[in-house]
PDB file of C-alpha atoms in Angstrom:
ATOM      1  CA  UNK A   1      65.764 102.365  77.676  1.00  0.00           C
ATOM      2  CA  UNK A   2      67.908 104.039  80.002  1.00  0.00           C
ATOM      3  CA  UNK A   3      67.739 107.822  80.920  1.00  0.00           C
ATOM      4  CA  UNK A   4      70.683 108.978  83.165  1.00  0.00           C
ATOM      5  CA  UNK A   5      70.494 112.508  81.540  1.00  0.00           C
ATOM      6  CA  UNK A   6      66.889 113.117  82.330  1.00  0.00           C
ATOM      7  CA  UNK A   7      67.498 111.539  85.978  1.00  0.00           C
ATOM      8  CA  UNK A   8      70.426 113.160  86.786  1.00  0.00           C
ATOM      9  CA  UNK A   9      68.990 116.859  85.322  1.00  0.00           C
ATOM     10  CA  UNK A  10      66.274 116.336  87.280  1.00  0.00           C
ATOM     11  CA  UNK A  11      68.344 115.580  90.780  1.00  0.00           C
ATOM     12  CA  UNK A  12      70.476 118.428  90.023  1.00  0.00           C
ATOM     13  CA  UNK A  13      67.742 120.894  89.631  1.00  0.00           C
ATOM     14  CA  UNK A  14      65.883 119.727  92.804  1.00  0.00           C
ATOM     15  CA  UNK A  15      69.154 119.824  94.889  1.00  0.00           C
ATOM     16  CA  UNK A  16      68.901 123.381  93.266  1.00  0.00           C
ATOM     17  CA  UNK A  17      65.527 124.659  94.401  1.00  0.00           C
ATOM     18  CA  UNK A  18      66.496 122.354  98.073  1.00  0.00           C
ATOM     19  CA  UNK A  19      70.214 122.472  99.133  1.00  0.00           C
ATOM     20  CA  UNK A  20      69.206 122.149 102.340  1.00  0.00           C
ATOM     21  CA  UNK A  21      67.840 118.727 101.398  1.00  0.00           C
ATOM     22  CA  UNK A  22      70.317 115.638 100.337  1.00  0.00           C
ATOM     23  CA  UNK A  23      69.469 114.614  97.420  1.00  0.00           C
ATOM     24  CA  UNK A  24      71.118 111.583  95.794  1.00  0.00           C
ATOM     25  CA  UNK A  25      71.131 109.549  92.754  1.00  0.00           C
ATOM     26  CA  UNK A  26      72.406 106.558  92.563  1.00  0.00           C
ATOM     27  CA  UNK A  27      73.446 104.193  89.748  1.00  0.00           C
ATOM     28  CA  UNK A  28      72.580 100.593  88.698  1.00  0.00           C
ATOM     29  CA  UNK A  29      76.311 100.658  88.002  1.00  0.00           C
ATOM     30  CA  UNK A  30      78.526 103.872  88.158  1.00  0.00           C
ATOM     31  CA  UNK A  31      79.019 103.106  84.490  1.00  0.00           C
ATOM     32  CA  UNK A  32      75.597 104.312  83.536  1.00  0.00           C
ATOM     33  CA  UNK A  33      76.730 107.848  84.602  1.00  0.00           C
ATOM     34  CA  UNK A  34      78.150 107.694  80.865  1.00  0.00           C
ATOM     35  CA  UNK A  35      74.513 108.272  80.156  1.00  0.00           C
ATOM     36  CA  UNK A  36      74.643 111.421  81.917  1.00  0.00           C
ATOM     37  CA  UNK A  37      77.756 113.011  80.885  1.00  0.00           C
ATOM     38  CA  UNK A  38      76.432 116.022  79.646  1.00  0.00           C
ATOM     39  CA  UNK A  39      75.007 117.428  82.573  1.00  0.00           C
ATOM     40  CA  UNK A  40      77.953 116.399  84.974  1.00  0.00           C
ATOM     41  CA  UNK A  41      80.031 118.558  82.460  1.00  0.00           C
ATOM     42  CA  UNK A  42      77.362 121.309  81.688  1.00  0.00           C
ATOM     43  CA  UNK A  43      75.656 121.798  85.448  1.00  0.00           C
ATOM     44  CA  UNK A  44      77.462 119.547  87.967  1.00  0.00           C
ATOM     45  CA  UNK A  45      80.669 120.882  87.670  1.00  0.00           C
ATOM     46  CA  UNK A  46      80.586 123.775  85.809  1.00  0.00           C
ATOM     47  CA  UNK A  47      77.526 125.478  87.378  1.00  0.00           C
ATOM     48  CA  UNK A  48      78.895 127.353  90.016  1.00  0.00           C
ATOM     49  CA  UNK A  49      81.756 128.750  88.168  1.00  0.00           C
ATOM     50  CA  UNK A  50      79.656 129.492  84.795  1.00  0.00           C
ATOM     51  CA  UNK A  51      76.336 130.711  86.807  1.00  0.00           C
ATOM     52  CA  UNK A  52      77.496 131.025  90.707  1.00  0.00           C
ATOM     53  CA  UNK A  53      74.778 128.348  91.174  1.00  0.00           C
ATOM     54  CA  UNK A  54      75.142 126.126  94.068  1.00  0.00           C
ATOM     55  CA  UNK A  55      74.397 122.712  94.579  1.00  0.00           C
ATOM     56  CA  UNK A  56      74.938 119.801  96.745  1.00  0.00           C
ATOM     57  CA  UNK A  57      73.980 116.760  94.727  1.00  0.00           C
ATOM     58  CA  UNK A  58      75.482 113.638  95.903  1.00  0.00           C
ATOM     59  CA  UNK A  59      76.241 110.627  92.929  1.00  0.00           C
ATOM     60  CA  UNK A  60      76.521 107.556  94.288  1.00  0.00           C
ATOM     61  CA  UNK A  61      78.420 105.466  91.554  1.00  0.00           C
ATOM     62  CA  UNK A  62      78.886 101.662  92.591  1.00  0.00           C
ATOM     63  CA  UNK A  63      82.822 101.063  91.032  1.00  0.00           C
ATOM     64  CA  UNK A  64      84.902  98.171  92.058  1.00  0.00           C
ATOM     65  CA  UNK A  65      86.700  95.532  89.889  1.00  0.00           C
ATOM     66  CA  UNK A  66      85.108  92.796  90.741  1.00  0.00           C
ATOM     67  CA  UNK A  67      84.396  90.290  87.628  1.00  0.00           C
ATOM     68  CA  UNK A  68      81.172  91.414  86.168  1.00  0.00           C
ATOM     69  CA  UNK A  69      82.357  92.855  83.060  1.00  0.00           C
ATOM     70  CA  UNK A  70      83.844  95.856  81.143  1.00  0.00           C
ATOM     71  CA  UNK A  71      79.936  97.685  81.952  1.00  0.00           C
ATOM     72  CA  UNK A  72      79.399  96.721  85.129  1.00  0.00           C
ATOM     73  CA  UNK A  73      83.299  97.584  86.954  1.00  0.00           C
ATOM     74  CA  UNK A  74      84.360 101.861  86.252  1.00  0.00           C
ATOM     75  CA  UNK A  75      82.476 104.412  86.860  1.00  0.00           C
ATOM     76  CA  UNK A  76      85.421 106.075  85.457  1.00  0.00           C
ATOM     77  CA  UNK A  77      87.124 108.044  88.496  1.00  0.00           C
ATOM     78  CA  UNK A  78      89.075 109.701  85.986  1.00  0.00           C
ATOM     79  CA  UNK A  79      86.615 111.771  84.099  1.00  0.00           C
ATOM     80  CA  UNK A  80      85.567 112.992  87.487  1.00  0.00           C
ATOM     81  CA  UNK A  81      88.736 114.089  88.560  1.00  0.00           C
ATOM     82  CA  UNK A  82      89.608 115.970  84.893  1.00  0.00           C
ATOM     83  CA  UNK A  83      86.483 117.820  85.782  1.00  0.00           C
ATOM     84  CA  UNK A  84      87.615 118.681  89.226  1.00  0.00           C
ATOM     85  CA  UNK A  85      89.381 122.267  89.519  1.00  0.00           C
ATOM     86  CA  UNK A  86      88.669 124.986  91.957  1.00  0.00           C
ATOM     87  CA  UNK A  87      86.960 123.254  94.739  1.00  0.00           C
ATOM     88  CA  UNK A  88      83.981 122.475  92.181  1.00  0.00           C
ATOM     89  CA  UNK A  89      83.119 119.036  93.701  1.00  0.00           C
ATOM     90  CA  UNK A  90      83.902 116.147  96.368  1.00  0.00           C
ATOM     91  CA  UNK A  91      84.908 113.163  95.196  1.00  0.00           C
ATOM     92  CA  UNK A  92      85.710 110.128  97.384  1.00  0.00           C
ATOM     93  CA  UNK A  93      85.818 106.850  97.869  1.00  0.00           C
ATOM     94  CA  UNK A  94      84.977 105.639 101.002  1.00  0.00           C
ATOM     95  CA  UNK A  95      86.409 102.130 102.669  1.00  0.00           C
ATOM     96  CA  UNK A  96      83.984 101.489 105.345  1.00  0.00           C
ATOM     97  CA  UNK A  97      80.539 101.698 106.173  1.00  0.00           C
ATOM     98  CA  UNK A  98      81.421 104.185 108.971  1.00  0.00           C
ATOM     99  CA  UNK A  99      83.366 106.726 106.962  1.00  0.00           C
ATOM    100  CA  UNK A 100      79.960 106.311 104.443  1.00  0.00           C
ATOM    101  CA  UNK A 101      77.830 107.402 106.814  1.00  0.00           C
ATOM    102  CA  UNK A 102      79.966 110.342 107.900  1.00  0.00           C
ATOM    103  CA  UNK A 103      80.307 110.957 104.664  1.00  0.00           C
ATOM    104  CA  UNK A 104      76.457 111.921 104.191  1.00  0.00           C
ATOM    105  CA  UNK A 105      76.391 113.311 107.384  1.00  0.00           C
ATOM    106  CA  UNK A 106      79.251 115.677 106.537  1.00  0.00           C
ATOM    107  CA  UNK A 107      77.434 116.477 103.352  1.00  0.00           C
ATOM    108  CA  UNK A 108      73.953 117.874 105.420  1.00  0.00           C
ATOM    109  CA  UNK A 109      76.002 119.512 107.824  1.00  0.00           C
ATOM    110  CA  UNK A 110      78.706 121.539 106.313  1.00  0.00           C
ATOM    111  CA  UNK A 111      77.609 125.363 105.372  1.00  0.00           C
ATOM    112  CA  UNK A 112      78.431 125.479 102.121  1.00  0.00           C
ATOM    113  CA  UNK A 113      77.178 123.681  99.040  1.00  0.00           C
ATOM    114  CA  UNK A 114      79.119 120.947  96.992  1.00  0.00           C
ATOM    115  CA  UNK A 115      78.116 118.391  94.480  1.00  0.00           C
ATOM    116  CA  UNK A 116      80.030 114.697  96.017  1.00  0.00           C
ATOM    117  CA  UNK A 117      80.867 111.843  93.861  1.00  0.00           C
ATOM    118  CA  UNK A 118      80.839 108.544  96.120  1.00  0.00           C
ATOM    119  CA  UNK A 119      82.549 105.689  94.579  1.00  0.00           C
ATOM    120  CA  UNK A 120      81.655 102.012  96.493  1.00  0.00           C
ATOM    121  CA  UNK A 121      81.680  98.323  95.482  1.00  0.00           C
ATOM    122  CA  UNK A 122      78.897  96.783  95.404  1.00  0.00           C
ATOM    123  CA  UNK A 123      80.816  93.567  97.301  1.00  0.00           C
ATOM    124  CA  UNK A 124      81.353  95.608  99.985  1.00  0.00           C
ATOM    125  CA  UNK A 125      78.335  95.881 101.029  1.00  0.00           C
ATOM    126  CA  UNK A 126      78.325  92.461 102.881  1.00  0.00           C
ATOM    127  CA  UNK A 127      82.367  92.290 103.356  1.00  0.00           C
ATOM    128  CA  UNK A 128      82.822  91.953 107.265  1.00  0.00           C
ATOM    129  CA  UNK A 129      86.237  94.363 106.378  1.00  0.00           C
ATOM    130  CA  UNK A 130      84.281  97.075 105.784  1.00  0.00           C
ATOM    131  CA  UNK A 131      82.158  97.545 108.908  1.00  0.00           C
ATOM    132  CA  UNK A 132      82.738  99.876 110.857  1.00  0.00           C
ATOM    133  CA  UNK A 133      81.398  99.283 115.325  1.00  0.00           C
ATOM    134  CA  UNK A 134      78.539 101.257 116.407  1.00  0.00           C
ATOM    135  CA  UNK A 135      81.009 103.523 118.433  1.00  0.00           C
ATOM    136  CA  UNK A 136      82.713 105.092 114.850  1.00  0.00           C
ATOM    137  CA  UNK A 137      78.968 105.758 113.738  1.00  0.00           C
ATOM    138  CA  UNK A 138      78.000 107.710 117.186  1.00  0.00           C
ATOM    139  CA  UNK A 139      80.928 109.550 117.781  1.00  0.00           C
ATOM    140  CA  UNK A 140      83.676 109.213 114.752  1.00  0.00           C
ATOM    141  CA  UNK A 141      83.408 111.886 111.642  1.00  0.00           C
ATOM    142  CA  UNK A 142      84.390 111.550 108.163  1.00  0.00           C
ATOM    143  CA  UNK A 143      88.808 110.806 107.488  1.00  0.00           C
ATOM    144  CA  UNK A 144      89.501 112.314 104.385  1.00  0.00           C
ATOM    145  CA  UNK A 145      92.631 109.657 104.854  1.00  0.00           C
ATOM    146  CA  UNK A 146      92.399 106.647 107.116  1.00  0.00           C
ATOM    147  CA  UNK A 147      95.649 105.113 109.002  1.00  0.00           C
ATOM    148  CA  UNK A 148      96.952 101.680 109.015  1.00  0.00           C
ATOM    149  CA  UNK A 149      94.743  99.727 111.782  1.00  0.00           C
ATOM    150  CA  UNK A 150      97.956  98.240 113.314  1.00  0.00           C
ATOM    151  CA  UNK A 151     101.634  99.565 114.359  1.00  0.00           C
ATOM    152  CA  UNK A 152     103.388 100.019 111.625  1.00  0.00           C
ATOM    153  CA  UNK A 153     105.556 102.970 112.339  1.00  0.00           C
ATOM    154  CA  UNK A 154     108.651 101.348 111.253  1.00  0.00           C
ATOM    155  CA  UNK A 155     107.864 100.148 107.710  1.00  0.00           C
ATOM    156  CA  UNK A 156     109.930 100.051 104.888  1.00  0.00           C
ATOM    157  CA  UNK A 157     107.128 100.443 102.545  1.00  0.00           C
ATOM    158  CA  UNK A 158     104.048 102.794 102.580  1.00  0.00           C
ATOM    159  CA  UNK A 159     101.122 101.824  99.699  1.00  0.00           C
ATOM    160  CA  UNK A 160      98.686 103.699  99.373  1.00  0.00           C
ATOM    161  CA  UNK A 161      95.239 102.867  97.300  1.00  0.00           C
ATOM    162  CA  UNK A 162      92.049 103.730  97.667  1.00  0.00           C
ATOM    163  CA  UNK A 163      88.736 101.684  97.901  1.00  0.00           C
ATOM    164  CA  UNK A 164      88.457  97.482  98.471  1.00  0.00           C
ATOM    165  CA  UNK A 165      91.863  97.344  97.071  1.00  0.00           C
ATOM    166  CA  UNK A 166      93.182  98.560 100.441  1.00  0.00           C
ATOM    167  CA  UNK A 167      91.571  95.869 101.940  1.00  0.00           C
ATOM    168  CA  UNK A 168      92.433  92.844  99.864  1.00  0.00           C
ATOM    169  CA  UNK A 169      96.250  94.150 100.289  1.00  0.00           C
ATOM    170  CA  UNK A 170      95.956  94.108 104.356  1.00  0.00           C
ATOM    171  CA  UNK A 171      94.782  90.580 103.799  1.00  0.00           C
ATOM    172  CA  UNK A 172      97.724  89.455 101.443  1.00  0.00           C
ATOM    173  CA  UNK A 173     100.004  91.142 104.143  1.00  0.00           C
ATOM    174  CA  UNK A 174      98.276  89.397 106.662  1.00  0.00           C
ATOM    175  CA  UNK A 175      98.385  86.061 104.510  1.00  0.00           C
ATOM    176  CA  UNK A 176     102.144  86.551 104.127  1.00  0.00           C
ATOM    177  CA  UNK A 177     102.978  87.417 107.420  1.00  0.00           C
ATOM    178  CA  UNK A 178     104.500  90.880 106.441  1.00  0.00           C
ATOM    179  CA  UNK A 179     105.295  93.048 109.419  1.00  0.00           C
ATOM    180  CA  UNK A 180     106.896  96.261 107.912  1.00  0.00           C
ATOM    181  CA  UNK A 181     105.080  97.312 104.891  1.00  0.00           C
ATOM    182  CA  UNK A 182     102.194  99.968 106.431  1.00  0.00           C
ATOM    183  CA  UNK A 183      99.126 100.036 104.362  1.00  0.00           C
ATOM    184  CA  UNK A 184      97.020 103.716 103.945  1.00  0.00           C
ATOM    185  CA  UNK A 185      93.777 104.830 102.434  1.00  0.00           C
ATOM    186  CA  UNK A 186      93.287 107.546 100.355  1.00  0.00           C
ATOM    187  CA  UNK A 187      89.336 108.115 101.621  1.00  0.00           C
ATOM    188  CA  UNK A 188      88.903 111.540  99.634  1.00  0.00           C
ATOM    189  CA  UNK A 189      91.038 111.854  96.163  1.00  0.00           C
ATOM    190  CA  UNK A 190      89.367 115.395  95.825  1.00  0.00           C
ATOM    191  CA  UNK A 191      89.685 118.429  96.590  1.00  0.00           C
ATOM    192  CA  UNK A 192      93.098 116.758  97.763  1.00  0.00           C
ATOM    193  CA  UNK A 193      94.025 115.805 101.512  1.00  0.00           C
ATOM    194  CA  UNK A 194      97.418 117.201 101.281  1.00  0.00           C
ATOM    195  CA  UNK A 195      97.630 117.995 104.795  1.00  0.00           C
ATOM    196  CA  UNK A 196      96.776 114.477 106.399  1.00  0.00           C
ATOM    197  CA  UNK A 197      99.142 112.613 103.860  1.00  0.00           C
ATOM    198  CA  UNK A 198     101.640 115.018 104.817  1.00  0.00           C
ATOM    199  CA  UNK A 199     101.327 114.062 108.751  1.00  0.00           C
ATOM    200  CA  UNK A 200     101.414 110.420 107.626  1.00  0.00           C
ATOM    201  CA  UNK A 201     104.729 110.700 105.622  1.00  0.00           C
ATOM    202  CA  UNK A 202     105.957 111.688 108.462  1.00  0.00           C
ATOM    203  CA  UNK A 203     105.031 108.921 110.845  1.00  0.00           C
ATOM    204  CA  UNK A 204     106.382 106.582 108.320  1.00  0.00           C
ATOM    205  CA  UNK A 205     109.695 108.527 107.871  1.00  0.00           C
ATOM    206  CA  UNK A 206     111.356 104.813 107.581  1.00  0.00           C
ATOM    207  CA  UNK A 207     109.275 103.844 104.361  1.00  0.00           C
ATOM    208  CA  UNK A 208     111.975 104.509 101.720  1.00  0.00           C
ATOM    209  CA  UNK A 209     109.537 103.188  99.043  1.00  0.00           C
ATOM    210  CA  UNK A 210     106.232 104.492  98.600  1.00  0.00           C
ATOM    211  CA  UNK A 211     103.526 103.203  96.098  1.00  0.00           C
ATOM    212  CA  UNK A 212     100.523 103.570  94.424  1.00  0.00           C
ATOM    213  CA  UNK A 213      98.255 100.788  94.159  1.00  0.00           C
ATOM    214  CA  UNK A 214      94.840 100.429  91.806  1.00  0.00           C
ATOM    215  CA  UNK A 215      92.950  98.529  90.381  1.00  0.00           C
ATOM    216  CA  UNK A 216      92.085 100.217  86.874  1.00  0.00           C
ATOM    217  CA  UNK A 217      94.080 100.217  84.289  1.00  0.00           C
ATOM    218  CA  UNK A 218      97.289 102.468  84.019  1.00  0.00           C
ATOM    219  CA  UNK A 219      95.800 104.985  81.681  1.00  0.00           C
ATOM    220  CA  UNK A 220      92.372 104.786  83.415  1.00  0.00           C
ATOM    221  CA  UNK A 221      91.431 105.578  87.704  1.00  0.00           C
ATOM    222  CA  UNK A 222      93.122 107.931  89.576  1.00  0.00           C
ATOM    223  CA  UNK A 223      97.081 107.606  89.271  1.00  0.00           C
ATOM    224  CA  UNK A 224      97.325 110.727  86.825  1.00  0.00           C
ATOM    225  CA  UNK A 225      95.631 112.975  89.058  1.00  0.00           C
ATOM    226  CA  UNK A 226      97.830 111.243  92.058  1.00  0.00           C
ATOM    227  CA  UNK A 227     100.410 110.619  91.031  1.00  0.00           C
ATOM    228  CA  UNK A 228     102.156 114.228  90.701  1.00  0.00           C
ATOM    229  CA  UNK A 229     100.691 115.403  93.744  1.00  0.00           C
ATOM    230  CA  UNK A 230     102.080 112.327  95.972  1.00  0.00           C
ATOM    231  CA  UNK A 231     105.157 112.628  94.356  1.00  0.00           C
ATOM    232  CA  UNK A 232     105.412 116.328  95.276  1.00  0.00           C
ATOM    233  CA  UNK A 233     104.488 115.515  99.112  1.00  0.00           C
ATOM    234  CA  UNK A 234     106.823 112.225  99.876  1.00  0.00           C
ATOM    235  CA  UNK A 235     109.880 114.270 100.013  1.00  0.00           C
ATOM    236  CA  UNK A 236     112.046 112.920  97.199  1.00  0.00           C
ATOM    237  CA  UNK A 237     111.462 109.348  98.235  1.00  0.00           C
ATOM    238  CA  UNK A 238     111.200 106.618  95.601  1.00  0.00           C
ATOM    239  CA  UNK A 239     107.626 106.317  94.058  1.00  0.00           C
ATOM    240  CA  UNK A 240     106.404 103.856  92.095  1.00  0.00           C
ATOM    241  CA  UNK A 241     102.633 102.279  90.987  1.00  0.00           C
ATOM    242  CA  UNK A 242     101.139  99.076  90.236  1.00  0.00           C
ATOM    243  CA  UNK A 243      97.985  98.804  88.417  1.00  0.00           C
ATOM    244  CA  UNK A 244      96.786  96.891  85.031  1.00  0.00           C
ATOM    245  CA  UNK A 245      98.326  97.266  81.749  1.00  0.00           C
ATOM    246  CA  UNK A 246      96.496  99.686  79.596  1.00  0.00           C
ATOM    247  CA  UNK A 247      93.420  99.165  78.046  1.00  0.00           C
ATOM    248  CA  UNK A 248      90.651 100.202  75.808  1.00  0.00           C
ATOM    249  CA  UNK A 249      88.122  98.134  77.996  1.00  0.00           C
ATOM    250  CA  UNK A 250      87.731  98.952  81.564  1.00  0.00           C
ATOM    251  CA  UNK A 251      87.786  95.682  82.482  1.00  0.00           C
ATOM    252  CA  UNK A 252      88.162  92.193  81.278  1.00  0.00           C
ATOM    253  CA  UNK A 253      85.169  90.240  80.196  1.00  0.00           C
ATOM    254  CA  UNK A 254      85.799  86.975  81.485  1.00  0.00           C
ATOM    255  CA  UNK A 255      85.727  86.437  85.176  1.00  0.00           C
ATOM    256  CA  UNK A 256      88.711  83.965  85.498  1.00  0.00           C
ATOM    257  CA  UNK A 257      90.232  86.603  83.739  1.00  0.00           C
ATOM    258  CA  UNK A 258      90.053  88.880  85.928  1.00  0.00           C
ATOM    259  CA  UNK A 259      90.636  86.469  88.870  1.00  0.00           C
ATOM    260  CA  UNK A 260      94.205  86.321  87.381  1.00  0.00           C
ATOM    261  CA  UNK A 261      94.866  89.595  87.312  1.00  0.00           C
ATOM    262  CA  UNK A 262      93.736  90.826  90.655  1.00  0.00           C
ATOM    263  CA  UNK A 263      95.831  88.369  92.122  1.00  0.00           C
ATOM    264  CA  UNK A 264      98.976  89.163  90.222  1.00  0.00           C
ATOM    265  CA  UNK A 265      98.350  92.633  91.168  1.00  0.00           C
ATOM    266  CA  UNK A 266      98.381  92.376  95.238  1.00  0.00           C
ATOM    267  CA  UNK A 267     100.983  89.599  94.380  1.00  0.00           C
ATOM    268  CA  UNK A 268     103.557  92.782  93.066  1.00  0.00           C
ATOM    269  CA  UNK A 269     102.520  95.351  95.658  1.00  0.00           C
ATOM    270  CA  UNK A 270     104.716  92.582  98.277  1.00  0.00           C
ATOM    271  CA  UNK A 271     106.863  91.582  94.971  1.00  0.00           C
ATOM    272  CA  UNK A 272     109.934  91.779  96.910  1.00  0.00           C
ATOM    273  CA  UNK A 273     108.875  89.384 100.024  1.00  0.00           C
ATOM    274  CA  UNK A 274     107.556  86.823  96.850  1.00  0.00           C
TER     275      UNK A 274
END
């Protein structure tokens, strides 16, 4: 029998009595962190602002659409971000094993004291995409937004995602031989990198058409939280989002399923060059 709550109570009081220390806990799945729930809204956020108690526990959730199953695919980014308000928390998502690492390393170093949420697929883990050279570990830091890895300047269309998705959608614009739709990831959706989107809306003052692209369903991930806040910062340009239909599962339980649907999503991020 699983015991998140005890696990996580435990973590959060050591991190406690050692914030000097990083202390992490990570999940099977970041499902399981349903287990847990009452602690991440009784301690992990709340703490500070109910008790001026500090922590800096780090929850590593493993979240990724990736076939295995309405349990084993959400670690449900959007009850994290409901519980985000006042600089409470980090939560991010990194996209390479570089930005992970600063990630950590950013969490050791900085002076003050912040629980972080980490979301990362498990698939990742071996995906050549994601690895980062030797020379981003030794000298890089942590991008709370990374950049297109090509020139792109002159797009016509600017999506924006966050996670594997990014990568699967530089693939299908690679596949398609797309040259001006730029690509962007959104490394850290809290607190909110308004600063370094802003600076990239500007370099891609051509994209007339700027989108939101995920892989959870519409009423589910991170498009509510997003959504207002990108539509506030791209200066009255259009905005629009593609994700799954809404659903009362997280995810589909049958992998060709699912195969189907991922597809037809990075199919209508490009739906006009189709």
């Amino acid at each position: 029998q699983l015991s998140e709550a005890a696990a996580v109570g435990y973590e959060y009081g050591f991190s406690r009595d050692f914030p000097e220390a990083l202390v992490a806990w990570e999940a099977q799945f970041g499902d399981f962190a349903n287990g847990a729930q009452i602690i991440l809204d009784q301690f992990v956020s709340a703490g500070e602002d109910k008790w001026s108690l500090l922590n800096s526990l780090v929850l590593l959730l493993p979240h990724g659409f990736e076939g295995q199953g309405p349990e084993h695919s959400s670690a449900r980014i959007e009850r994290f971000l409901q519980l985000a308000g006042e600089d409470n928390m980090q939560v991010c998502y990194p996209s390479t094993s570089g930005q992970y690492f600063h990630l950590h390393r950013r969490q050791v170093r900085q002076s003050w004291r912040k629980p972080l949420v980490v979301f990362t697929p498990k698939s990742m883990l071996r995906a050549p995409v994601a690895c980062s050279p030797l020379s981003v570990l030794t000298d890089g830091k942590f991008q709370k937004v990374l950049d297109d890895n090509g020139d792109f300047t002159a797009a016509k269309r600017l999506l924006i995602g966050t996670g594997k998705i990014v990568h699967q959608l530089r693939t299908e614009r690679q596949t398609q031989g797309i040259t001006d739709v730029a690509i962007i990831s959104l490394e850290q959706l809290y607190p909110f990198p308004e600063d370094e989107l802003i600076e990239l809306f500007q370099k891609y003052s051509e994209a007339e058409h700027v989108i939101w692209v995920q892989e959870e369903p519409a009423n589910m991930g991170a498009l509510f939280f997003v959504r207002p806040l990108i539509e506030r910062l791209c200066s009255g340009r259009t905005l629009t989002t593609v994700k799954r239909s809404s659903s009362a599962s997280p995810a589909t339980g049958s992998y060709k399923a699912h195969e189907l649907e991922q597809q037809a999503l990075i199919k209508l991020a490009f739906a006009k060059y189709s």
